[in-house]
């Protein structure tokens, strides 16, 4: 199962290498619509019918692949952390694995240098990289300290932090209904945190920190995209490479070489750490492919469903104990995230 998911994703990634980056850089508006595709063979109606079936099937497959990568990443991560409690080092190795994957794809494309233009907004890119490194590290610390389900319930609060950082960075005030839609998210997470079965202080504060760092990354990434030649997938690749470099000294300073000592003679564990890094990078890449085929609203709803998949899978596979308050709180929070996404997109137009 694990190898099948990885092979399918790598095959899809290889086929996407020849896709023009402009197609992926700005989302659905640059993706050619099925209805406008010329009919190249006789019997146009049957060709159109065939195409109309292939496109939705491909989109659904991408969503399922995205969910599978996320679920497998979280489950593998937790199992590795149970045996090797070195979250900062594991997070850094995962970022390094993603960086190596991105650099290899650049070589395959015949672009041996990082696509970082001279006029790129360096401050925004470096700030985004710092947010990515710190957010990833905080997430892995939370996963190591507590249950996967609890971490993702708390991470449902990321939209709240996005609103705060957007205001602090751009002074942009959103419609008051957008802020009101965050109430069930905050309330649901608060209720889930009252459940003593799953609550953990370190897991909570680490997940909250990751929310703040990822919100900062989102704001700074948007600034970089609006003022640089980099498209979204390449910006994420550059940010991943920079974040890996930033994370290395912190991992060595806090945990030293303990991870490598623990990995000696553990071939299976080494493989899992590397695969988790690939899954972490590839799930973001698949997200960009998915966005190129659907509207942002559909992607936002899909992202909410993704979190449900992760929580349910962690409960089933890892046997996390979940109390009544956690179930009710997470349900309210996740519905709140979906409401926030829909309301925000409506009033952003």
Coordinates of N, CA and C in Angstrom, one line a residue, residues 179-259:
X179 N -15.1 37.3 10.3 CA -14.6 37.1 11.7 C -15.7 36.3 12.5
X180 N -17.0 36.6 12.3 CA -18.0 35.9 13.0 C -18.0 34.4 12.7
X181 N -17.6 34.0 11.5 CA -17.5 32.6 11.1 C -16.4 31.8 11.9
X182 N -15.5 32.6 12.5 CA -14.4 31.9 13.3 C -14.9 31.5 14.6
X183 N -16.0 32.0 15.1 CA -16.5 31.7 16.5 C -16.7 30.2 16.7
X184 N -17.3 29.4 15.8 CA -17.5 28.0 16.0 C -16.1 27.3 15.9
X185 N -15.2 27.8 15.2 CA -13.8 27.1 15.2 C -13.2 27.3 16.5
X186 N -13.1 28.5 17.1 CA -12.5 28.7 18.4 C -13.3 27.9 19.4
X187 N -14.6 28.0 19.4 CA -15.4 27.3 20.4 C -15.2 25.8 20.3
X188 N -15.2 25.2 19.1 CA -15.0 23.8 19.0 C -13.6 23.3 19.5
X189 N -12.6 24.0 19.1 CA -11.2 23.6 19.6 C -11.2 23.8 21.1
X190 N -11.8 24.8 21.7 CA -11.8 25.0 23.1 C -12.5 23.8 23.8
X191 N -13.6 23.4 23.3 CA -14.4 22.3 23.8 C -13.5 21.0 23.8
X192 N -12.9 20.8 22.6 CA -12.0 19.6 22.5 C -10.9 19.6 23.5
X193 N -10.4 20.7 23.8 CA -9.2 20.8 24.8 C -9.7 20.5 26.2
X194 N -11.0 20.6 26.5 CA -11.4 20.2 27.8 C -11.5 18.7 28.0
X195 N -11.3 18.0 27.0 CA -11.3 16.5 27.1 C -10.0 16.0 27.6
X196 N -10.0 15.5 28.8 CA -8.7 15.1 29.5 C -8.1 13.9 28.9
X197 N -8.9 13.1 28.1 CA -8.4 11.9 27.4 C -7.3 12.2 26.4
X198 N -7.5 13.3 25.7 CA -6.6 13.6 24.6 C -5.7 14.9 24.8
X199 N -6.0 15.7 25.8 CA -5.3 17.0 26.0 C -3.9 16.8 26.5
X200 N -3.0 17.5 25.9 CA -1.6 17.5 26.3 C -1.0 18.9 26.2
X201 N -0.4 19.4 27.2 CA 0.1 20.8 27.2 C 1.0 21.1 26.1
X202 N 2.1 20.3 25.9 CA 3.1 20.5 24.9 C 2.5 20.4 23.5
X203 N 1.6 19.4 23.3 CA 1.0 19.2 22.0 C 0.2 20.4 21.7
X204 N -0.6 20.9 22.6 CA -1.4 22.1 22.4 C -0.6 23.3 22.0
X205 N 0.4 23.7 22.8 CA 1.2 24.9 22.6 C 2.0 24.8 21.3
X206 N 2.5 23.6 21.0 CA 3.3 23.4 19.8 C 2.4 23.5 18.5
X207 N 1.2 22.9 18.6 CA 0.2 23.0 17.5 C -0.2 24.5 17.3
X208 N -0.4 25.2 18.4 CA -0.8 26.6 18.3 C 0.3 27.4 17.7
X209 N 1.6 27.1 18.1 CA 2.7 27.8 17.5 C 2.8 27.5 16.0
X210 N 2.6 26.3 15.6 CA 2.6 25.9 14.2 C 1.5 26.7 13.4
X211 N 0.4 26.9 14.0 CA -0.7 27.7 13.4 C -0.2 29.1 13.1
X212 N 0.5 29.7 14.1 CA 1.0 31.1 13.9 C 2.1 31.1 12.9
X213 N 3.0 30.2 12.9 CA 4.1 30.2 11.9 C 3.6 29.9 10.5
X214 N 2.7 29.0 10.4 CA 2.1 28.7 9.0 C 1.3 29.9 8.5
X215 N 0.6 30.6 9.4 CA -0.2 31.7 9.0 C 0.8 32.8 8.5
X216 N 1.9 33.0 9.2 CA 2.9 34.0 8.7 C 3.5 33.5 7.3
X217 N 3.7 32.2 7.2 CA 4.2 31.7 5.9 C 3.2 32.0 4.8
X218 N 2.0 31.8 5.1 CA 0.9 32.1 4.0 C 0.9 33.5 3.6
X219 N 1.0 34.5 4.5 CA 0.9 35.9 4.2 C 2.2 36.3 3.4
X220 N 3.3 35.8 3.9 CA 4.6 36.2 3.2 C 4.7 35.5 1.8
X221 N 4.2 34.3 1.7 CA 4.3 33.6 0.4 C 3.4 34.4 -0.6
X222 N 2.2 34.9 -0.1 CA 1.4 35.6 -1.0 C 2.0 36.9 -1.5
X223 N 2.7 37.6 -0.6 CA 3.5 38.8 -1.0 C 4.5 38.5 -2.0
X224 N 5.2 37.3 -1.8 CA 6.3 36.9 -2.7 C 5.7 36.6 -4.1
X225 N 4.6 35.9 -4.1 CA 4.0 35.5 -5.4 C 3.5 36.7 -6.2
X226 N 3.1 37.8 -5.5 CA 2.6 39.0 -6.1 C 3.7 39.9 -6.7
X227 N 4.9 39.6 -6.3 CA 6.0 40.5 -6.7 C 7.2 39.8 -7.2
X228 N 7.1 38.6 -7.7 CA 8.2 37.8 -8.2 C 7.8 37.0 -9.4
X229 N 8.8 36.5 -10.1 CA 8.5 35.7 -11.3 C 8.2 34.2 -10.9
X230 N 8.5 33.9 -9.7 CA 8.3 32.5 -9.2 C 6.8 32.1 -9.2
X231 N 6.5 31.0 -9.8 CA 5.1 30.5 -9.6 C 5.0 29.7 -8.3
X232 N 3.8 29.3 -7.9 CA 3.5 28.7 -6.6 C 4.3 27.5 -6.3
X233 N 4.3 26.5 -7.3 CA 5.1 25.3 -7.0 C 6.6 25.5 -6.8
X234 N 7.2 26.4 -7.6 CA 8.6 26.7 -7.5 C 8.9 27.5 -6.3
X235 N 8.0 28.4 -5.9 CA 8.2 29.2 -4.7 C 8.2 28.2 -3.5
X236 N 7.3 27.2 -3.5 CA 7.3 26.3 -2.4 C 8.6 25.5 -2.4
X237 N 9.1 25.1 -3.6 CA 10.4 24.4 -3.6 C 11.5 25.2 -3.1
X238 N 11.6 26.5 -3.4 CA 12.7 27.4 -2.9 C 12.6 27.5 -1.4
X239 N 11.3 27.8 -1.0 CA 11.1 27.9 0.5 C 11.5 26.7 1.2
X240 N 11.2 25.5 0.7 CA 11.6 24.2 1.3 C 13.1 24.1 1.5
X241 N 13.8 24.5 0.4 CA 15.3 24.4 0.5 C 15.8 25.4 1.5
X242 N 15.3 26.6 1.5 CA 15.8 27.6 2.5 C 15.4 27.2 3.9
X243 N 14.2 26.6 4.1 CA 13.8 26.2 5.5 C 14.6 25.1 6.0
X244 N 15.0 24.2 5.1 CA 15.9 23.1 5.5 C 17.2 23.6 6.1
X245 N 17.8 24.6 5.4 CA 19.1 25.2 5.8 C 18.9 25.9 7.1
X246 N 17.7 26.5 7.3 CA 17.5 27.2 8.6 C 17.3 26.3 9.8
X247 N 16.7 25.1 9.5 CA 16.4 24.2 10.5 C 17.6 23.4 11.1
X248 N 18.5 23.2 10.2 CA 19.7 22.3 10.6 C 20.4 22.8 11.8
X249 N 20.8 24.1 12.0 CA 21.5 24.5 13.2 C 20.7 24.3 14.4
X250 N 19.4 24.6 14.4 CA 18.5 24.4 15.5 C 18.4 23.0 16.0
X251 N 18.3 22.1 15.0 CA 18.2 20.6 15.3 C 19.4 20.1 15.9
X252 N 20.6 20.5 15.4 CA 21.9 20.1 16.0 C 22.1 20.7 17.3
X253 N 21.7 22.0 17.5 CA 21.9 22.7 18.8 C 21.0 22.1 19.9
X254 N 19.8 21.7 19.6 CA 18.9 21.2 20.6 C 19.0 19.7 20.8
X255 N 19.2 18.9 19.7 CA 19.1 17.5 19.8 C 20.5 16.8 19.4
X256 N 21.4 17.6 18.9 CA 22.7 17.0 18.5 C 22.5 15.9 17.4
X257 N 23.3 14.8 17.6 CA 23.2 13.7 16.6 C 22.5 12.5 17.2
X258 N 21.6 12.8 18.1 CA 20.8 11.7 18.8 C 20.0 10.9 17.8
X259 N 19.4 11.6 16.8 CA 18.6 10.9 15.8 C 19.5 9.9 15.0

